[in-house]
PDB file of C-alpha atoms in Angstrom:
ATOM      1  CA  MET A   1       6.740 -53.271 -10.877  1.00 54.00           C
ATOM      2  CA  TYR A   2      10.432 -52.665 -10.333  1.00 45.00           C
ATOM      3  CA  ARG A   3      10.879 -52.245 -14.096  1.00 50.00           C
ATOM      4  CA  ARG A   4       8.155 -49.586 -14.139  1.00 52.00           C
ATOM      5  CA  VAL A   5       9.827 -47.744 -11.232  1.00 48.00           C
ATOM      6  CA  LEU A   6      13.217 -47.872 -12.934  1.00 48.00           C
ATOM      7  CA  LEU A   7      11.677 -46.700 -16.198  1.00 50.00           C
ATOM      8  CA  ALA A   8       9.961 -43.784 -14.428  1.00 51.00           C
ATOM      9  CA  CYS A   9      13.215 -42.795 -12.720  1.00 52.00           C
ATOM     10  CA  GLY A  10      15.012 -42.978 -16.054  1.00 51.00           C
ATOM     11  CA  LEU A  11      12.423 -40.756 -17.719  1.00 48.00           C
ATOM     12  CA  VAL A  12      12.729 -38.185 -14.930  1.00 46.00           C
ATOM     13  CA  ALA A  13      16.517 -38.171 -15.280  1.00 47.00           C
ATOM     14  CA  VAL A  14      16.308 -37.836 -19.061  1.00 47.00           C
ATOM     15  CA  SER A  15      13.718 -35.040 -18.901  1.00 46.00           C
ATOM     16  CA  GLY A  16      15.887 -33.218 -16.340  1.00 48.00           C
ATOM     17  CA  ALA A  17      18.916 -33.511 -18.592  1.00 49.00           C
ATOM     18  CA  VAL A  18      16.966 -32.291 -21.623  1.00 45.00           C
ATOM     19  CA  MET A  19      15.616 -29.340 -19.632  1.00 53.00           C
ATOM     20  CA  ALA A  20      19.095 -28.453 -18.425  1.00 59.00           C
ATOM     21  CA  GLN A  21      20.549 -28.628 -21.952  1.00 67.00           C
ATOM     22  CA  GLY A  22      17.997 -26.081 -23.179  1.00 91.00           C
ATOM     23  CA  TYR A  23      18.511 -23.819 -20.176  1.00 98.00           C
ATOM     24  CA  PRO A  24      17.773 -20.996 -20.108  1.00 98.00           C
ATOM     25  CA  ASN A  25      14.886 -20.434 -22.504  1.00 97.00           C
ATOM     26  CA  LYS A  26      12.980 -17.825 -20.503  1.00 97.00           C
ATOM     27  CA  VAL A  27      13.509 -15.020 -17.991  1.00 98.00           C
ATOM     28  CA  ILE A  28      15.406 -15.898 -14.797  1.00 98.00           C
ATOM     29  CA  LYS A  29      14.312 -14.392 -11.475  1.00 98.00           C
ATOM     30  CA  LEU A  30      17.054 -13.474  -9.006  1.00 98.00           C
ATOM     31  CA  GLN A  31      15.393 -12.862  -5.681  1.00 98.00           C
ATOM     32  CA  VAL A  32      16.887 -10.428  -3.166  1.00 98.00           C
ATOM     33  CA  PRO A  33      15.501 -11.238   0.307  1.00 96.00           C
ATOM     34  CA  PHE A  34      15.661  -7.607   1.459  1.00 94.00           C
ATOM     35  CA  ALA A  35      14.208  -4.253   0.465  1.00 93.00           C
ATOM     36  CA  PRO A  36      15.900  -2.215  -2.295  1.00 94.00           C
ATOM     37  CA  GLY A  37      18.859  -0.033  -1.382  1.00 91.00           C
ATOM     38  CA  GLY A  38      20.921  -2.432   0.731  1.00 91.00           C
ATOM     39  CA  THR A  39      24.149  -4.190  -0.176  1.00 92.00           C
ATOM     40  CA  THR A  40      22.421  -7.427  -1.216  1.00 94.00           C
ATOM     41  CA  ASP A  41      20.338  -5.442  -3.685  1.00 95.00           C
ATOM     42  CA  ILE A  42      23.363  -3.484  -4.930  1.00 94.00           C
ATOM     43  CA  VAL A  43      25.442  -6.606  -5.661  1.00 96.00           C
ATOM     44  CA  ALA A  44      22.498  -8.384  -7.316  1.00 97.00           C
ATOM     45  CA  ARG A  45      21.856  -5.465  -9.664  1.00 97.00           C
ATOM     46  CA  ILE A  46      25.533  -5.127 -10.569  1.00 97.00           C
ATOM     47  CA  ILE A  47      25.662  -8.695 -11.903  1.00 97.00           C
ATOM     48  CA  ALA A  48      22.079  -9.271 -13.117  1.00 98.00           C
ATOM     49  CA  ASP A  49      22.206  -7.463 -16.456  1.00 98.00           C
ATOM     50  CA  PRO A  50      25.634  -8.734 -17.603  1.00 98.00           C
ATOM     51  CA  LEU A  51      24.723 -12.257 -16.446  1.00 98.00           C
ATOM     52  CA  GLY A  52      21.595 -12.117 -18.559  1.00 98.00           C
ATOM     53  CA  LYS A  53      23.697 -11.175 -21.578  1.00 98.00           C
ATOM     54  CA  VAL A  54      26.077 -14.081 -20.974  1.00 98.00           C
ATOM     55  CA  LEU A  55      23.233 -16.592 -20.515  1.00 98.00           C
ATOM     56  CA  GLY A  56      21.153 -15.221 -23.383  1.00 98.00           C
ATOM     57  CA  GLN A  57      18.075 -14.521 -21.243  1.00 98.00           C
ATOM     58  CA  SER A  58      17.137 -11.603 -19.006  1.00 98.00           C
ATOM     59  CA  VAL A  59      17.920 -11.888 -15.290  1.00 98.00           C
ATOM     60  CA  ILE A  60      15.361  -9.877 -13.341  1.00 98.00           C
ATOM     61  CA  VAL A  61      16.017  -8.803  -9.747  1.00 98.00           C
ATOM     62  CA  GLU A  62      12.995  -9.160  -7.490  1.00 98.00           C
ATOM     63  CA  ASN A  63      12.922  -7.921  -3.876  1.00 97.00           C
ATOM     64  CA  LYS A  64      11.058  -9.983  -1.272  1.00 96.00           C
ATOM     65  CA  ALA A  65      11.733  -8.487   2.165  1.00 94.00           C
ATOM     66  CA  GLY A  66      10.768  -9.682   5.611  1.00 90.00           C
ATOM     67  CA  GLY A  67      12.006 -11.607   8.627  1.00 88.00           C
ATOM     68  CA  GLY A  68      15.637 -10.580   8.308  1.00 87.00           C
ATOM     69  CA  GLY A  69      15.804 -12.251   4.893  1.00 93.00           C
ATOM     70  CA  VAL A  70      13.857 -15.374   5.866  1.00 94.00           C
ATOM     71  CA  VAL A  71      10.722 -14.644   3.796  1.00 96.00           C
ATOM     72  CA  GLY A  72      12.586 -14.295   0.514  1.00 97.00           C
ATOM     73  CA  ALA A  73      15.008 -17.133   1.241  1.00 98.00           C
ATOM     74  CA  ASN A  74      12.113 -19.458   2.100  1.00 98.00           C
ATOM     75  CA  GLU A  75      10.411 -18.619  -1.191  1.00 98.00           C
ATOM     76  CA  THR A  76      13.608 -19.498  -3.050  1.00 98.00           C
ATOM     77  CA  ALA A  77      13.867 -22.770  -1.104  1.00 98.00           C
ATOM     78  CA  LYS A  78      10.288 -23.689  -2.054  1.00 98.00           C
ATOM     79  CA  SER A  79      10.666 -22.794  -5.749  1.00 98.00           C
ATOM     80  CA  ALA A  80      10.728 -25.336  -8.552  1.00 98.00           C
ATOM     81  CA  PRO A  81      14.272 -26.674  -9.088  1.00 98.00           C
ATOM     82  CA  ASP A  82      14.426 -25.604 -12.722  1.00 97.00           C
ATOM     83  CA  GLY A  83      16.937 -22.724 -12.544  1.00 98.00           C
ATOM     84  CA  TYR A  84      14.420 -19.959 -13.208  1.00 98.00           C
ATOM     85  CA  SER A  85      13.973 -18.961  -9.566  1.00 98.00           C
ATOM     86  CA  LEU A  86      17.342 -18.249  -7.990  1.00 98.00           C
ATOM     87  CA  GLY A  87      18.161 -16.232  -4.890  1.00 98.00           C
ATOM     88  CA  VAL A  88      20.947 -14.173  -3.371  1.00 98.00           C
ATOM     89  CA  ALA A  89      22.462 -16.063  -0.447  1.00 98.00           C
ATOM     90  CA  THR A  90      23.718 -13.958   2.456  1.00 97.00           C
ATOM     91  CA  VAL A  91      25.208 -14.653   5.868  1.00 95.00           C
ATOM     92  CA  SER A  92      21.881 -13.501   7.307  1.00 94.00           C
ATOM     93  CA  THR A  93      19.821 -16.053   5.386  1.00 96.00           C
ATOM     94  CA  VAL A  94      22.101 -19.111   5.547  1.00 97.00           C
ATOM     95  CA  ALA A  95      23.910 -18.633   8.863  1.00 95.00           C
ATOM     96  CA  ALA A  96      22.912 -15.870  11.282  1.00 93.00           C
ATOM     97  CA  ASN A  97      19.131 -16.155  11.135  1.00 93.00           C
ATOM     98  CA  PRO A  98      18.931 -19.962  11.057  1.00 95.00           C
ATOM     99  CA  ALA A  99      21.409 -20.100  13.946  1.00 93.00           C
ATOM    100  CA  ILE A 100      19.359 -17.882  16.233  1.00 91.00           C
ATOM    101  CA  ASN A 101      15.804 -18.627  15.083  1.00 90.00           C
ATOM    102  CA  PRO A 102      14.447 -22.037  16.180  1.00 90.00           C
ATOM    103  CA  LYS A 103      11.360 -21.469  14.001  1.00 91.00           C
ATOM    104  CA  ASN A 104      13.309 -20.845  10.811  1.00 94.00           C
ATOM    105  CA  PRO A 105      11.228 -22.508   8.061  1.00 97.00           C
ATOM    106  CA  TYR A 106      14.112 -23.963   6.051  1.00 98.00           C
ATOM    107  CA  ASN A 107      17.361 -25.830   6.633  1.00 97.00           C
ATOM    108  CA  PRO A 108      20.220 -23.709   5.250  1.00 97.00           C
ATOM    109  CA  LEU A 109      22.399 -26.766   4.689  1.00 98.00           C
ATOM    110  CA  THR A 110      19.925 -29.041   2.902  1.00 98.00           C
ATOM    111  CA  ASP A 111      17.167 -26.926   1.321  1.00 98.00           C
ATOM    112  CA  PHE A 112      19.337 -25.036  -1.186  1.00 98.00           C
ATOM    113  CA  THR A 113      21.730 -25.727  -4.032  1.00 98.00           C
ATOM    114  CA  PRO A 114      24.711 -23.363  -3.657  1.00 98.00           C
ATOM    115  CA  ILE A 115      26.020 -22.116  -7.005  1.00 98.00           C
ATOM    116  CA  ILE A 116      28.643 -19.418  -6.451  1.00 98.00           C
ATOM    117  CA  ASN A 117      29.815 -16.829  -3.928  1.00 98.00           C
ATOM    118  CA  VAL A 118      30.001 -13.540  -5.800  1.00 98.00           C
ATOM    119  CA  ALA A 119      31.556 -11.178  -3.267  1.00 97.00           C
ATOM    120  CA  ALA A 120      32.519 -10.663   0.359  1.00 95.00           C
ATOM    121  CA  THR A 121      32.179  -7.337   2.116  1.00 94.00           C
ATOM    122  CA  PRO A 122      33.176  -5.645   5.374  1.00 95.00           C
ATOM    123  CA  ASN A 123      30.580  -4.563   7.933  1.00 96.00           C
ATOM    124  CA  VAL A 124      30.564  -1.280   9.816  1.00 97.00           C
ATOM    125  CA  ILE A 125      29.071   0.379  12.865  1.00 98.00           C
ATOM    126  CA  ALA A 126      28.284   3.951  11.893  1.00 98.00           C
ATOM    127  CA  VAL A 127      26.554   6.761  13.757  1.00 98.00           C
ATOM    128  CA  HIS A 128      24.573   9.836  12.811  1.00 98.00           C
ATOM    129  CA  PRO A 129      26.741  13.011  12.880  1.00 98.00           C
ATOM    130  CA  SER A 130      24.719  14.271  15.857  1.00 98.00           C
ATOM    131  CA  PHE A 131      25.923  11.366  17.998  1.00 98.00           C
ATOM    132  CA  PRO A 132      28.213  12.697  20.772  1.00 98.00           C
ATOM    133  CA  ALA A 133      31.089  10.293  19.949  1.00 98.00           C
ATOM    134  CA  LYS A 134      33.056  10.150  16.707  1.00 97.00           C
ATOM    135  CA  ASP A 135      35.660   7.458  17.430  1.00 98.00           C
ATOM    136  CA  TYR A 136      35.576   3.955  18.901  1.00 98.00           C
ATOM    137  CA  LYS A 137      36.917   4.757  22.374  1.00 98.00           C
ATOM    138  CA  SER A 138      34.497   7.587  23.027  1.00 98.00           C
ATOM    139  CA  PHE A 139      31.670   5.640  21.356  1.00 98.00           C
ATOM    140  CA  LEU A 140      32.094   2.732  23.756  1.00 98.00           C
ATOM    141  CA  GLU A 141      32.363   5.078  26.728  1.00 98.00           C
ATOM    142  CA  GLU A 142      29.160   6.863  25.702  1.00 98.00           C
ATOM    143  CA  ILE A 143      26.989   3.785  25.291  1.00 98.00           C
ATOM    144  CA  LYS A 144      28.356   2.122  28.450  1.00 97.00           C
ATOM    145  CA  LYS A 145      27.652   5.112  30.666  1.00 97.00           C
ATOM    146  CA  ASN A 146      24.144   5.429  29.171  1.00 97.00           C
ATOM    147  CA  PRO A 147      22.720   1.876  29.000  1.00 96.00           C
ATOM    148  CA  GLY A 148      19.421   1.787  27.136  1.00 94.00           C
ATOM    149  CA  LYS A 149      19.591   5.421  26.048  1.00 97.00           C
ATOM    150  CA  TYR A 150      20.590   4.618  22.467  1.00 98.00           C
ATOM    151  CA  SER A 151      19.203   2.313  19.786  1.00 98.00           C
ATOM    152  CA  TYR A 152      20.627   0.830  16.602  1.00 98.00           C
ATOM    153  CA  SER A 153      19.039  -0.152  13.301  1.00 97.00           C
ATOM    154  CA  SER A 154      19.686  -3.310  11.306  1.00 95.00           C
ATOM    155  CA  SER A 155      18.410  -5.035   8.172  1.00 91.00           C
ATOM    156  CA  GLY A 156      16.191  -7.284  10.291  1.00 90.00           C
ATOM    157  CA  THR A 157      15.844  -9.524  13.324  1.00 87.00           C
ATOM    158  CA  GLY A 158      18.262 -12.442  13.138  1.00 87.00           C
ATOM    159  CA  GLY A 159      20.282 -10.861  10.325  1.00 89.00           C
ATOM    160  CA  ILE A 160      24.036 -10.385  10.402  1.00 91.00           C
ATOM    161  CA  GLY A 161      23.737  -6.781  11.630  1.00 92.00           C
ATOM    162  CA  HIS A 162      21.549  -7.867  14.527  1.00 92.00           C
ATOM    163  CA  MET A 163      23.670 -10.888  15.408  1.00 90.00           C
ATOM    164  CA  GLN A 164      27.011  -9.132  15.290  1.00 92.00           C
ATOM    165  CA  THR A 165      25.780  -6.130  17.269  1.00 94.00           C
ATOM    166  CA  GLU A 166      24.303  -8.422  19.924  1.00 89.00           C
ATOM    167  CA  LEU A 167      27.657 -10.201  20.113  1.00 90.00           C
ATOM    168  CA  PHE A 168      29.382  -6.819  20.359  1.00 95.00           C
ATOM    169  CA  LYS A 169      27.050  -5.875  23.240  1.00 94.00           C
ATOM    170  CA  ASN A 170      27.701  -9.183  24.962  1.00 90.00           C
ATOM    171  CA  LEU A 171      31.488  -8.858  24.727  1.00 93.00           C
ATOM    172  CA  THR A 172      31.605  -5.197  25.799  1.00 96.00           C
ATOM    173  CA  GLY A 173      28.926  -5.335  28.507  1.00 94.00           C
ATOM    174  CA  SER A 174      26.967  -2.544  26.818  1.00 96.00           C
ATOM    175  CA  PHE A 175      23.256  -2.169  26.080  1.00 95.00           C
ATOM    176  CA  ILE A 176      21.680  -0.521  23.053  1.00 97.00           C
ATOM    177  CA  THR A 177      18.160  -1.273  21.819  1.00 96.00           C
ATOM    178  CA  HIS A 178      17.658  -3.122  18.547  1.00 95.00           C
ATOM    179  CA  ILE A 179      15.296  -1.641  15.953  1.00 96.00           C
ATOM    180  CA  PRO A 180      14.875  -4.114  13.072  1.00 94.00           C
ATOM    181  CA  TYR A 181      13.875  -3.092   9.532  1.00 94.00           C
ATOM    182  CA  ARG A 182      12.867  -4.949   6.371  1.00 88.00           C
ATOM    183  CA  GLY A 183      16.302  -4.433   4.842  1.00 90.00           C
ATOM    184  CA  ALA A 184      19.343  -2.193   5.037  1.00 91.00           C
ATOM    185  CA  GLY A 185      17.801   0.414   2.735  1.00 93.00           C
ATOM    186  CA  PRO A 186      15.003   1.460   5.128  1.00 95.00           C
ATOM    187  CA  ALA A 187      17.348   1.118   8.116  1.00 96.00           C
ATOM    188  CA  LEU A 188      19.869   3.439   6.472  1.00 97.00           C
ATOM    189  CA  ASN A 189      17.182   5.968   5.576  1.00 97.00           C
ATOM    190  CA  ASP A 190      16.112   6.338   9.200  1.00 98.00           C
ATOM    191  CA  THR A 191      19.677   6.413  10.517  1.00 98.00           C
ATOM    192  CA  VAL A 192      20.785   9.031   8.005  1.00 98.00           C
ATOM    193  CA  GLY A 193      17.608  10.946   8.809  1.00 98.00           C
ATOM    194  CA  GLY A 194      18.439  10.926  12.516  1.00 97.00           C
ATOM    195  CA  GLN A 195      15.475   8.820  13.669  1.00 98.00           C
ATOM    196  CA  VAL A 196      17.931   6.152  14.877  1.00 98.00           C
ATOM    197  CA  PRO A 197      21.402   7.173  16.132  1.00 98.00           C
ATOM    198  CA  MET A 198      23.431   4.246  14.764  1.00 98.00           C
ATOM    199  CA  ILE A 199      23.445   1.291  12.412  1.00 98.00           C
ATOM    200  CA  PHE A 200      25.330  -1.952  11.907  1.00 96.00           C
ATOM    201  CA  ASP A 201      25.425  -2.360   8.130  1.00 95.00           C
ATOM    202  CA  ASN A 202      27.353  -3.866   5.246  1.00 92.00           C
ATOM    203  CA  LEU A 203      29.857  -1.357   3.922  1.00 94.00           C
ATOM    204  CA  PRO A 204      28.655  -1.033   0.287  1.00 91.00           C
ATOM    205  CA  SER A 205      25.255   0.373   1.245  1.00 92.00           C
ATOM    206  CA  ALA A 206      26.636   2.560   4.057  1.00 95.00           C
ATOM    207  CA  LEU A 207      29.733   3.846   2.238  1.00 95.00           C
ATOM    208  CA  PRO A 208      28.043   6.565   0.122  1.00 95.00           C
ATOM    209  CA  PHE A 209      26.637   8.113   3.297  1.00 97.00           C
ATOM    210  CA  ILE A 210      30.013   7.835   5.024  1.00 97.00           C
ATOM    211  CA  THR A 211      31.875   9.509   2.159  1.00 96.00           C
ATOM    212  CA  SER A 212      29.286  12.303   2.069  1.00 98.00           C
ATOM    213  CA  ASN A 213      29.689  12.810   5.850  1.00 97.00           C
ATOM    214  CA  ARG A 214      26.080  11.856   6.551  1.00 98.00           C
ATOM    215  CA  LEU A 215      27.252   8.926   8.678  1.00 98.00           C
ATOM    216  CA  VAL A 216      30.384   8.601  10.838  1.00 98.00           C
ATOM    217  CA  PRO A 217      32.147   5.196  10.807  1.00 98.00           C
ATOM    218  CA  ILE A 218      33.204   3.884  14.216  1.00 98.00           C
ATOM    219  CA  VAL A 219      34.572   0.355  13.750  1.00 98.00           C
ATOM    220  CA  VAL A 220      34.662  -2.164  10.883  1.00 97.00           C
ATOM    221  CA  ALA A 221      34.619  -5.935  10.476  1.00 96.00           C
ATOM    222  CA  ALA A 222      37.385  -6.514   7.917  1.00 94.00           C
ATOM    223  CA  PRO A 223      40.729  -8.339   7.609  1.00 92.00           C
ATOM    224  CA  GLN A 224      42.574  -5.027   7.914  1.00 93.00           C
ATOM    225  CA  ARG A 225      41.878  -1.293   7.891  1.00 94.00           C
ATOM    226  CA  LEU A 226      40.204  -0.133   4.710  1.00 92.00           C
ATOM    227  CA  SER A 227      41.659   2.397   2.293  1.00 89.00           C
ATOM    228  CA  GLN A 228      38.296   4.199   2.239  1.00 90.00           C
ATOM    229  CA  MET A 229      38.448   4.664   6.036  1.00 94.00           C
ATOM    230  CA  PRO A 230      42.106   4.443   7.102  1.00 96.00           C
ATOM    231  CA  ASN A 231      41.477   5.925  10.554  1.00 97.00           C
ATOM    232  CA  VAL A 232      38.734   3.471  11.491  1.00 98.00           C
ATOM    233  CA  PRO A 233      39.912   0.391  13.457  1.00 98.00           C
ATOM    234  CA  THR A 234      38.774  -3.174  12.880  1.00 98.00           C
ATOM    235  CA  PHE A 235      36.917  -5.117  15.554  1.00 98.00           C
ATOM    236  CA  LYS A 236      40.026  -7.274  15.901  1.00 97.00           C
ATOM    237  CA  GLU A 237      42.140  -4.199  16.674  1.00 98.00           C
ATOM    238  CA  VAL A 238      39.832  -3.185  19.524  1.00 98.00           C
ATOM    239  CA  GLY A 239      39.909  -6.681  21.034  1.00 97.00           C
ATOM    240  CA  LEU A 240      36.664  -8.023  19.574  1.00 96.00           C
ATOM    241  CA  GLU A 241      37.887 -10.603  17.064  1.00 93.00           C
ATOM    242  CA  PRO A 242      34.680 -12.745  17.238  1.00 90.00           C
ATOM    243  CA  VAL A 243      32.778  -9.797  15.724  1.00 93.00           C
ATOM    244  CA  ASN A 244      35.355  -9.311  12.968  1.00 94.00           C
ATOM    245  CA  ARG A 245      33.480 -11.335  10.309  1.00 91.00           C
ATOM    246  CA  MET A 246      32.708 -10.208   6.766  1.00 93.00           C
ATOM    247  CA  ALA A 247      29.420 -10.695   4.958  1.00 93.00           C
ATOM    248  CA  PHE A 248      29.041 -12.523   1.642  1.00 95.00           C
ATOM    249  CA  TYR A 249      26.693 -12.430  -1.335  1.00 96.00           C
ATOM    250  CA  GLY A 250      26.266 -15.537  -3.437  1.00 98.00           C
ATOM    251  CA  ILE A 251      23.729 -17.191  -5.696  1.00 98.00           C
ATOM    252  CA  TYR A 252      21.815 -20.340  -4.850  1.00 98.00           C
ATOM    253  CA  GLY A 253      18.664 -22.139  -5.897  1.00 98.00           C
ATOM    254  CA  PRO A 254      16.326 -24.663  -4.329  1.00 98.00           C
ATOM    255  CA  LYS A 255      17.612 -28.146  -3.591  1.00 98.00           C
ATOM    256  CA  GLY A 256      17.656 -30.521  -6.526  1.00 98.00           C
ATOM    257  CA  LEU A 257      18.911 -28.137  -9.221  1.00 98.00           C
ATOM    258  CA  PRO A 258      20.353 -30.165 -12.113  1.00 98.00           C
ATOM    259  CA  LYS A 259      24.138 -30.104 -12.211  1.00 97.00           C
ATOM    260  CA  GLU A 260      24.038 -28.771 -15.768  1.00 97.00           C
ATOM    261  CA  VAL A 261      22.070 -25.724 -14.597  1.00 98.00           C
ATOM    262  CA  VAL A 262      24.390 -25.150 -11.640  1.00 98.00           C
ATOM    263  CA  ASP A 263      27.449 -25.383 -13.868  1.00 98.00           C
ATOM    264  CA  LYS A 264      25.962 -23.046 -16.483  1.00 98.00           C
ATOM    265  CA  VAL A 265      25.042 -20.344 -13.948  1.00 98.00           C
ATOM    266  CA  ASN A 266      28.380 -20.714 -12.168  1.00 98.00           C
ATOM    267  CA  ALA A 267      30.283 -20.370 -15.443  1.00 98.00           C
ATOM    268  CA  GLY A 268      28.116 -17.397 -16.419  1.00 98.00           C
ATOM    269  CA  VAL A 269      28.773 -15.521 -13.182  1.00 98.00           C
ATOM    270  CA  ARG A 270      32.492 -16.259 -13.366  1.00 98.00           C
ATOM    271  CA  LYS A 271      32.502 -14.886 -16.920  1.00 98.00           C
ATOM    272  CA  VAL A 272      30.759 -11.734 -15.670  1.00 98.00           C
ATOM    273  CA  LEU A 273      33.292 -11.355 -12.865  1.00 98.00           C
ATOM    274  CA  GLU A 274      36.132 -11.402 -15.399  1.00 98.00           C
ATOM    275  CA  ASP A 275      34.851  -8.093 -16.782  1.00 98.00           C
ATOM    276  CA  PRO A 276      37.060  -5.306 -15.348  1.00 98.00           C
ATOM    277  CA  ALA A 277      34.100  -2.899 -15.314  1.00 97.00           C
ATOM    278  CA  VAL A 278      31.996  -5.286 -13.219  1.00 98.00           C
ATOM    279  CA  ARG A 279      34.886  -6.017 -10.870  1.00 97.00           C
ATOM    280  CA  LYS A 280      35.480  -2.295 -10.415  1.00 95.00           C
ATOM    281  CA  ARG A 281      31.830  -1.638  -9.588  1.00 95.00           C
ATOM    282  CA  ILE A 282      31.932  -4.370  -6.932  1.00 94.00           C
ATOM    283  CA  GLU A 283      35.308  -3.321  -5.534  1.00 92.00           C
ATOM    284  CA  ASP A 284      34.303   0.357  -5.466  1.00 88.00           C
ATOM    285  CA  THR A 285      31.686  -0.583  -2.874  1.00 85.00           C
ATOM    286  CA  GLY A 286      34.449  -1.861  -0.584  1.00 85.00           C
ATOM    287  CA  SER A 287      33.722  -5.507  -1.428  1.00 90.00           C
ATOM    288  CA  LEU A 288      36.083  -8.255  -2.553  1.00 91.00           C
ATOM    289  CA  VAL A 289      35.286 -10.331  -5.651  1.00 96.00           C
ATOM    290  CA  VAL A 290      35.165 -14.078  -4.868  1.00 97.00           C
ATOM    291  CA  GLY A 291      33.762 -16.241  -7.713  1.00 98.00           C
ATOM    292  CA  ASN A 292      34.301 -19.737  -6.287  1.00 98.00           C
ATOM    293  CA  THR A 293      32.999 -23.215  -7.186  1.00 98.00           C
ATOM    294  CA  PRO A 294      29.661 -24.692  -6.039  1.00 98.00           C
ATOM    295  CA  GLU A 295      31.557 -27.094  -3.809  1.00 98.00           C
ATOM    296  CA  GLN A 296      33.574 -24.300  -2.216  1.00 98.00           C
ATOM    297  CA  PHE A 297      30.466 -22.202  -1.646  1.00 98.00           C
ATOM    298  CA  THR A 298      28.674 -25.186  -0.087  1.00 98.00           C
ATOM    299  CA  ALA A 299      31.556 -25.669   2.343  1.00 98.00           C
ATOM    300  CA  GLN A 300      31.633 -21.947   3.114  1.00 97.00           C
ATOM    301  CA  ILE A 301      27.922 -21.860   3.972  1.00 97.00           C
ATOM    302  CA  LYS A 302      28.323 -24.848   6.289  1.00 97.00           C
ATOM    303  CA  ALA A 303      31.335 -23.300   8.028  1.00 94.00           C
ATOM    304  CA  GLU A 304      29.596 -19.923   8.460  1.00 94.00           C
ATOM    305  CA  TYR A 305      26.472 -21.524   9.903  1.00 96.00           C
ATOM    306  CA  GLU A 306      28.546 -23.487  12.412  1.00 94.00           C
ATOM    307  CA  VAL A 307      30.356 -20.295  13.480  1.00 89.00           C
ATOM    308  CA  TYR A 308      27.118 -18.428  14.160  1.00 90.00           C
ATOM    309  CA  LYS A 309      25.512 -21.415  15.873  1.00 92.00           C
ATOM    310  CA  LYS A 310      28.479 -21.490  18.222  1.00 88.00           C
ATOM    311  CA  VAL A 311      28.176 -17.708  18.760  1.00 83.00           C
ATOM    312  CA  VAL A 312      24.485 -18.058  19.617  1.00 87.00           C
ATOM    313  CA  ASP A 313      25.047 -20.952  22.021  1.00 87.00           C
ATOM    314  CA  SER A 314      28.114 -19.537  23.777  1.00 78.00           C
ATOM    315  CA  ALA A 315      26.719 -15.996  24.129  1.00 75.00           C
ATOM    316  CA  LYS A 316      23.203 -17.320  24.881  1.00 79.00           C
ATOM    317  CA  LEU A 317      21.743 -14.970  22.277  1.00 79.00           C
ATOM    318  CA  ARG A 318      17.968 -14.983  21.783  1.00 75.00           C
ATOM    319  CA  LEU A 319      15.564 -13.288  19.432  1.00 71.00           C
ATOM    320  CA  ASP A 320      14.121  -9.980  20.691  1.00 56.00           C
TER     321      ASP A 320
END
């Protein structure tokens, strides 16, 4: 009996190795857990086509929105561990949402195989031009003297925009109503259109509207002031360092991905990120190119989750 078990295990290992050696031999799906138009979608589409060329098979971006990224992330977690169903990992899906949502259907630390962190990006609070305040001091004064009068949009309940704005509210003693969307794209559309007065968003998706004066930036989460918005302070500058956290965009797959597949995708993405044209497209969005190892990305996910879990517990944050 034991010999049969050992033989079966050996056959599984051999078949996995053979599969990995021939990888990829068909189209790879890269799932974005938000609607089109947001930063996650932008970064995925920047790297998908050149990655497909490096790997020798097409990489197709597929959007699966819902639940602040949970629906798409859960589908990635439940996919076959063969390397043909990968996902874009974000702070929302592996840290913020799992930290605040006790009913989250997956474990961010055990149900995925991290492959590589592609880029990190600042976050920004921006308002519609009709909003009565155009700088941080007057913005804070306006929302504090009018609790409940204003609302803000985000990419979804439990996402990084929701979590960081709730932390901002907690630290400043202010109250603005959360309006969640199925991704940053729809949230931006309504904010730019004036249906919602403000948004907490990742910079790459918000920046085109800021540069065209259709949104006014108020405060950013970044290591230092940004060259694109030199007059806009960071959260750290205004005394809110806990909110001063950047987002990230990486690639992961379901747990159990063969090491050969992980290494091949990691090497492929790193090769793509060496291309000056790709780097420029990412950096032009206000993001920073990362390109780390699977082990480094695994550690980063764990650290980020622990930070947001602590934020949730200490600030007593709860889902709407």
